[in-house]
Coordinates of C-alpha atoms in Angstrom, one line a residue:
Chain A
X224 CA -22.1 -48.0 -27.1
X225 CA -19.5 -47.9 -29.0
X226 CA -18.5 -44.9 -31.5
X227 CA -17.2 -46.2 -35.1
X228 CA -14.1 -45.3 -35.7
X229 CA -13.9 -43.3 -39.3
X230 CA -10.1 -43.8 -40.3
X231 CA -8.5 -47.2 -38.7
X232 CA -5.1 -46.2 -37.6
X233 CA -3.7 -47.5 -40.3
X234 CA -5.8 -45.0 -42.4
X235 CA -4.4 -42.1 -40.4
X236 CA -0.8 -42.9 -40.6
X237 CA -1.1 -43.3 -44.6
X238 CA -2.6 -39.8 -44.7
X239 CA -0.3 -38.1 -42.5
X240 CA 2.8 -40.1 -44.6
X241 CA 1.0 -38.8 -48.2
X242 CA 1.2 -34.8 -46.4
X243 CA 5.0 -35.3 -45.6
X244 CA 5.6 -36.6 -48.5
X245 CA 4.0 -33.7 -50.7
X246 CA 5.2 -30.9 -48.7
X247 CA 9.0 -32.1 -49.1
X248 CA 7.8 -32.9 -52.5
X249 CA 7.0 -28.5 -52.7
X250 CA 10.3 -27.3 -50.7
X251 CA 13.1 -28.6 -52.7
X252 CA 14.1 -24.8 -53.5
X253 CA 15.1 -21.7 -51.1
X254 CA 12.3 -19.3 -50.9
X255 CA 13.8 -16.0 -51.6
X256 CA 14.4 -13.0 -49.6
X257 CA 15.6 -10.1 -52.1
X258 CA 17.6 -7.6 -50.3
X259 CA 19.4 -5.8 -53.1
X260 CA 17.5 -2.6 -51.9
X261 CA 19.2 -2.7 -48.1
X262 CA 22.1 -1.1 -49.5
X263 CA 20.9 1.5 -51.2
X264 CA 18.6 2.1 -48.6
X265 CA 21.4 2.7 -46.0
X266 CA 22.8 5.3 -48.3
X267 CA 20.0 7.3 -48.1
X268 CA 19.5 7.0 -44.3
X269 CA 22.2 9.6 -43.2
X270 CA 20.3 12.3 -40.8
X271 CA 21.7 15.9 -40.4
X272 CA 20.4 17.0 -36.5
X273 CA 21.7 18.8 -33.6
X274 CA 22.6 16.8 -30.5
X275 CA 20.2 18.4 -28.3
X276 CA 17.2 17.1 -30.6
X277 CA 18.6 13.4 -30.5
X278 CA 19.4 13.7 -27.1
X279 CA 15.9 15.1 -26.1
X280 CA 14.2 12.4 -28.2
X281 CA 16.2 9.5 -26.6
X282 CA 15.4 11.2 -22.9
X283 CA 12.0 11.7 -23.4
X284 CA 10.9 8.2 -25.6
X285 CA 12.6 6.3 -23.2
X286 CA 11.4 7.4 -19.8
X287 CA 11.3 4.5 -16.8
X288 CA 9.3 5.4 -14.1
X289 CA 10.4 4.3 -10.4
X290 CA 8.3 2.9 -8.0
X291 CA 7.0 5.6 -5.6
X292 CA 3.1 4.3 -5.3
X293 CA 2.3 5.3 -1.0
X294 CA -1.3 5.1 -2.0
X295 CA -4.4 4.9 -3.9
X296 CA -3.3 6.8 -6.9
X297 CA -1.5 4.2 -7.7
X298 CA -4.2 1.9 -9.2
X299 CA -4.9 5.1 -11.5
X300 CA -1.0 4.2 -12.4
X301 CA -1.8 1.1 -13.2
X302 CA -4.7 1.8 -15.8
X303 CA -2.6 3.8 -17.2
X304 CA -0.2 1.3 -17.5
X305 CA -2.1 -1.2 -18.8
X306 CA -3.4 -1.9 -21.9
X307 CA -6.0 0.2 -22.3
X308 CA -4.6 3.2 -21.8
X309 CA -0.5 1.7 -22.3
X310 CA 1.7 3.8 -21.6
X311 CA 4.4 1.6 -23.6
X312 CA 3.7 3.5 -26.5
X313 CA 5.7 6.1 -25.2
X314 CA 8.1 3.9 -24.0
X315 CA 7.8 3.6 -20.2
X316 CA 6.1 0.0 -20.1
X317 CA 8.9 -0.4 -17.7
X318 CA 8.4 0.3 -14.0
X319 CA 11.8 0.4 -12.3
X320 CA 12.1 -1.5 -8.7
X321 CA 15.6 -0.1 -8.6
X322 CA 15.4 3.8 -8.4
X323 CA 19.2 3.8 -10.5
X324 CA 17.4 2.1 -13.3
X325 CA 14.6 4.9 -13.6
X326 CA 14.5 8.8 -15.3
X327 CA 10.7 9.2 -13.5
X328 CA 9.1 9.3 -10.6
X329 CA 5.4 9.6 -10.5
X330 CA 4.7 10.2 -6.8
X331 CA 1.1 8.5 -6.4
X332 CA -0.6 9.2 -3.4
X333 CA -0.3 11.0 -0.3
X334 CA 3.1 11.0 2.0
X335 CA 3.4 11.0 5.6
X336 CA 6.7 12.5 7.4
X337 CA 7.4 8.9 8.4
X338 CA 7.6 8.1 4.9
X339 CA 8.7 11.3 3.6
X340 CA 12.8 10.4 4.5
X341 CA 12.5 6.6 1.7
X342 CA 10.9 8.8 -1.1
X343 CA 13.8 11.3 -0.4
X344 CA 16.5 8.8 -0.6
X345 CA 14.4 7.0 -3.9
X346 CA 14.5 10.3 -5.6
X347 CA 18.5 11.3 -4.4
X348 CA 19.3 7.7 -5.4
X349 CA 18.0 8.0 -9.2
X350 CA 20.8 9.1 -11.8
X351 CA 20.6 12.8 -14.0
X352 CA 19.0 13.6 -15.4
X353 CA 15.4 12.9 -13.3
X354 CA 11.4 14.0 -13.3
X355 CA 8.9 13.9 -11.1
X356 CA 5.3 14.3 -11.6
X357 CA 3.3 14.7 -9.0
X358 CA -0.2 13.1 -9.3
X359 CA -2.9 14.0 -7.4
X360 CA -4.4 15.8 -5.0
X361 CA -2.2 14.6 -2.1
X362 CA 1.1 14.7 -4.2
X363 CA 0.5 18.5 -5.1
X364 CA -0.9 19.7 -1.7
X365 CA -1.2 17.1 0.5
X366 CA -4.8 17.0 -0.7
X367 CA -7.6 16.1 2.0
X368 CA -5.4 15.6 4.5
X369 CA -3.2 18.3 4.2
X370 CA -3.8 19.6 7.8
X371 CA -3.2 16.4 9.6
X372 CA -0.2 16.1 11.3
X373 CA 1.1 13.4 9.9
X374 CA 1.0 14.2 6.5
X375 CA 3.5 16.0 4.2
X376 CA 1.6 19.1 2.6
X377 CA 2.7 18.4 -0.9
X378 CA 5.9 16.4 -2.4
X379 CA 7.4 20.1 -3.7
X380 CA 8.6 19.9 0.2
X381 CA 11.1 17.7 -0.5
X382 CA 12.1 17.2 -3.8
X383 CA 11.3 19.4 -6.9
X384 CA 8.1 18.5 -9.0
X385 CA 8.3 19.0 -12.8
X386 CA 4.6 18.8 -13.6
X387 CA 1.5 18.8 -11.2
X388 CA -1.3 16.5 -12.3
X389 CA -4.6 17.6 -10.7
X390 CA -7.5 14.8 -9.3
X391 CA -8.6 12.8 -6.8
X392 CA -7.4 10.6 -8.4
X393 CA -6.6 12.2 -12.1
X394 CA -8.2 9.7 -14.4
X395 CA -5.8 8.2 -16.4
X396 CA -6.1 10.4 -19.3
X397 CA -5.0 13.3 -17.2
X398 CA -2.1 11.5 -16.2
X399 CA -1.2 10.7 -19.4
X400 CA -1.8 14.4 -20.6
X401 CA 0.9 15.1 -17.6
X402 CA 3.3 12.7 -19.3
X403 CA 3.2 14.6 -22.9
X404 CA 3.8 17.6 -21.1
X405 CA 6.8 16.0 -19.5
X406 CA 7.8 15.2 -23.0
X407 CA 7.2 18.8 -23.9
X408 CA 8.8 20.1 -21.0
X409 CA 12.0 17.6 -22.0
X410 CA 12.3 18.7 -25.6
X411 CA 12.9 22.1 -24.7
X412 CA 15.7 20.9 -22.2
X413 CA 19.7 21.5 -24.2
X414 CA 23.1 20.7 -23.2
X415 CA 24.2 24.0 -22.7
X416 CA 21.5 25.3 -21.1
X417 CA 21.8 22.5 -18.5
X418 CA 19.4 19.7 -17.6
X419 CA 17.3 21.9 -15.2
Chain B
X165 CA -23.0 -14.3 13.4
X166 CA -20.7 -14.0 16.7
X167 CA -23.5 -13.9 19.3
X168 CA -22.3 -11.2 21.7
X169 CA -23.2 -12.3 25.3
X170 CA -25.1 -10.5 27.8
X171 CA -23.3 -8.4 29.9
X172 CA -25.1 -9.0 33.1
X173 CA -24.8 -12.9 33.2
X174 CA -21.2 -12.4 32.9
X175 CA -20.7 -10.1 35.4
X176 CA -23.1 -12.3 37.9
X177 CA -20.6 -15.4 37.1
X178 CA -17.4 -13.2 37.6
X179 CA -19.2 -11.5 40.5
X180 CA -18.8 -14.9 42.3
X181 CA -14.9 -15.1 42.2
X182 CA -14.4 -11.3 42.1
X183 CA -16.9 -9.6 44.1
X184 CA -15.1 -5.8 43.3
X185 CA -14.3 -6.0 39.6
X186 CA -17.4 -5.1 37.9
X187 CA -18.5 -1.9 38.3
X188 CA -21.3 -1.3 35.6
X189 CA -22.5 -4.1 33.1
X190 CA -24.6 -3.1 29.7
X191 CA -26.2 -4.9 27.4
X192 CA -22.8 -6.6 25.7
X193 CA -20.1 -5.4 27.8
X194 CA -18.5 -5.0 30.9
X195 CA -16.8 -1.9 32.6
X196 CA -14.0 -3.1 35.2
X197 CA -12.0 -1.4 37.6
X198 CA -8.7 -1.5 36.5
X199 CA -6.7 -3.3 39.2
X200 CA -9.0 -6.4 38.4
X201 CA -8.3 -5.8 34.7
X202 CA -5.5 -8.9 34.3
X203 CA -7.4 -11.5 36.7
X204 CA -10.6 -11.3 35.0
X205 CA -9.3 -11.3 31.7
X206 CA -7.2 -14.1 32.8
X207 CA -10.7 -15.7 34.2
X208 CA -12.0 -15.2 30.6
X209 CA -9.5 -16.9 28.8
X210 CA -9.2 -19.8 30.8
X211 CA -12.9 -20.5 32.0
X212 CA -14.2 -23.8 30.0
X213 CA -17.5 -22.3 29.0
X214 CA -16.3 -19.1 28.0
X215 CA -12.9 -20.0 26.8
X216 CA -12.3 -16.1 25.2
X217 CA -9.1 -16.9 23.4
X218 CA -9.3 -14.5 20.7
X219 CA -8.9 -10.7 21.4
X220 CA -10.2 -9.2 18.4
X221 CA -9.4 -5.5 18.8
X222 CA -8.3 -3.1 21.3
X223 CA -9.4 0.5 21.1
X224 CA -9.1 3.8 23.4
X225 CA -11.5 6.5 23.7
X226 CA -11.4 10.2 25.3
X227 CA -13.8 11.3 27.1
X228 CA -12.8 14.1 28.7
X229 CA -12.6 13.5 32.1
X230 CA -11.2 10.1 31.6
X231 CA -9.9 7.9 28.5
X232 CA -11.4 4.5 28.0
X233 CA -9.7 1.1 27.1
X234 CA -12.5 -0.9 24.8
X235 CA -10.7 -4.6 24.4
X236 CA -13.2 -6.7 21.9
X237 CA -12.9 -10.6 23.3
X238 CA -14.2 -13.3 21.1
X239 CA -14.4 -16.9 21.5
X240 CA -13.5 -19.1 18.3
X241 CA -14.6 -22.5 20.4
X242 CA -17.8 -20.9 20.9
X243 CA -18.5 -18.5 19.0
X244 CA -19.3 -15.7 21.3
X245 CA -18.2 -12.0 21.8
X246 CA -18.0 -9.9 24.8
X247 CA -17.2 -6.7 25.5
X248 CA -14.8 -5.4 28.1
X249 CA -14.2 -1.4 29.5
X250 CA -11.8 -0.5 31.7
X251 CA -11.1 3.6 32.6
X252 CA -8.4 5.7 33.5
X253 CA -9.2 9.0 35.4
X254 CA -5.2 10.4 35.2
X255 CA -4.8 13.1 32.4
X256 CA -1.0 13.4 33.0
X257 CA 0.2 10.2 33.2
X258 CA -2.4 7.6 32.4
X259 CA -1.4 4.1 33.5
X260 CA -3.0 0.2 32.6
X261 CA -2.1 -2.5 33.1
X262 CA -1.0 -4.9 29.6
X263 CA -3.0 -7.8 28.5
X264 CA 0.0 -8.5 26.4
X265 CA 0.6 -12.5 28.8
X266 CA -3.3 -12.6 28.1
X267 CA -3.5 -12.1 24.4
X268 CA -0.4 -11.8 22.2
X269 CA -2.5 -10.1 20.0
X270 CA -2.4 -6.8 22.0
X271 CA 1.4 -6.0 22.0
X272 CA 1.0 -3.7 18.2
X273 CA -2.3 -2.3 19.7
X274 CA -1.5 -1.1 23.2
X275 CA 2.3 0.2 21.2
X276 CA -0.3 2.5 19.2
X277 CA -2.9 3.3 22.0
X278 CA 0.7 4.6 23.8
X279 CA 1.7 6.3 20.8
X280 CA -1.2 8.3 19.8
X281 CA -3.0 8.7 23.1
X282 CA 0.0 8.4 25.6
X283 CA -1.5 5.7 27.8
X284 CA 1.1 3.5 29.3
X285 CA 0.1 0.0 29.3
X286 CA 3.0 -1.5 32.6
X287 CA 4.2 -4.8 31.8
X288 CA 3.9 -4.2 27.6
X289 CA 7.5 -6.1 27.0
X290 CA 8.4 -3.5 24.4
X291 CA 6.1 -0.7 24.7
X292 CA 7.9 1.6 22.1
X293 CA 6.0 4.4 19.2
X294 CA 4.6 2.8 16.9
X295 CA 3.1 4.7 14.0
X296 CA 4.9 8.5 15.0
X297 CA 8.5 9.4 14.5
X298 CA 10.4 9.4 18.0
X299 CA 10.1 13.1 18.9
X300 CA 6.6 13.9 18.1
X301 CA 5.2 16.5 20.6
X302 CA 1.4 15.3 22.0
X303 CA -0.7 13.2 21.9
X304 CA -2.9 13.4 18.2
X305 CA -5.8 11.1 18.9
X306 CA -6.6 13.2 22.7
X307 CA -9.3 15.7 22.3
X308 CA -6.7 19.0 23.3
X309 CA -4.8 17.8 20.2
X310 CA -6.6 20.6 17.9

């Protein structure tokens, strides 16, 4: 069976030629953009701070974490990452492969000794000024398997931890309550007090 | 499913070409001595019937008085399992032989076996630690660990 055609193509074409038509018919003058108030708006956008304050804010809005994901915390990480919980609006969407590209490190999981010399060498290889959050139970004490004797008993072994994040593993609202006490912790921070 | 063969039909057929090599035979596995270890695995492999190409896992138990070897065969032509034992009475200096030429399969396995229970597997073609740090005092997975 054959389905009757509505519009021959000859039908179609005239219609779509009429549209065209029309529309150039409508645009034959610029749309405007009025941008007399950009100028006067500049004037008034002069801010008065201390460098500390700008410095903090661009430190702590901007912070890039590094990869450093040995274990299972890390797919608490990843929530928090993604768009449910999105940690882009605090701008840190951006998880660094290169540890010279990152301010962060949110140590996710539990270490072994084995291990323990790479997350050194991340950490030592990240530029000042540098955080590290330790997540978990593992990260903070070595968690469960802190008597084994494979297992490093907490990350403060080796390099120093700027805020402990309790949970096995913390949901990722605790992680995210970790990272606005980073940002605390970072506004406080001044030049002539020194970074840490 | 794998059907796991019966322990005392093999050991009858093996008992045929290697009168000495089984010394106890359960319901799906075999306990060898362990100078006949390489010539009936060998056997295994290469016996059209059996044809136990596949090792699926090796494994080492203490028990105290002696550690235990557990190598899991399998059979993809088949699709059969067996189960093979093999013991080691020497606390200070446990020796097997490798089934490395058997099964390629075991070189990572018999590396860890060496590394966390100190059994050395003669013949392994690079029997080095495998999961510890070169240094590590004892032997973790041995019962005097803790």
């Amino acid at each position: 069976m054959e389905i009757e055609e509505v519009y021959s193509r000859q039908q179609l074409d005239e219609a779509e030629g009429r549209q065209i038509n029309e529309l150039i018919a409508r645009s034959q003058r610029i749309i405007p953009d009025p941008d007399g108030w950009l100028d006067e708006e500049l004037k008034r956008n002069i801010l008065v701070t201390s460098v500390d304050a700008v410095l903090d804010w661009a430190r702590r809005t901007s912070l890039w974490p590094v990869f450093c994901f040995p274990a299972c915390c890390a797919f608490e990480f990843m929530t928090t990452a993604a768009s449910r919980f999105d940690i882009s609006r605090f701008g840190m969407e951006i998880v660094r492969a290169s540890p010279r590209q990152g301010d962060l490190m949110i140590t996710a999981g539990t270490l072994t000794w084995k291990m323990a010399p790479q997350v050194k060498r991340i950490y030592d290889q990240m530029a000042e000024p540098k955080w590290v959050i330790a997540m978990g139970a593992c990260a903070i004490s070595g968690g469960i398997f802190r008597s084994s004797y494979s297992v490093v008993p907490g990350y403060n072994r080796i390099i120093p931890i700027d805020v402990y994040v309790p949970g096995c593993p913390p949901r990722p609202e605790a992680l995210r309550y970790g990272i606005r006490m980073l940002h605390k912790k970072i506004s406080k921070t001044s030049i002539t007090r020194g970074v840490r | 499913m794998t059907t796991a063969l019966s322990g005392a039909r093999i050991a009858k057929q093996i008992g045929k070409k290697f009168p000495e090599a089984v010394i106890e035979s359960g319901a799906d596995s075999l306990l060898l001595k362990a100078e006949s270890l390489l010539e009936v695995a060998d056997y295994l492999k290469k016996t059209p019937g059996l044809d136990f190409a596949y090792l699926n896992y090796i494994t080492a138990v203490d028990y105290y008085d002696y550690f235990e070897v557990v190598y899991q065969l399998a059979s993809i032509q088949h699709n059969h399992g067996l189960v093979l034992k093999v013991r080691c009475y020497d606390r200070q200096n446990p020796t097997l032989p490798s089934v490395v030429g058997i099964w390629r399969g075991a070189d990572f396995q018999e590396r860890e076996i060496y590394d966390l229970l100190g059994i050395s597997f003669e013949g392994h073609p690079n029997l080095r630690r495998i999961v510890l740090w070169e240094g590590f005092e004892g032997y973790p997975l041995r019962k005097e660990f803790l």
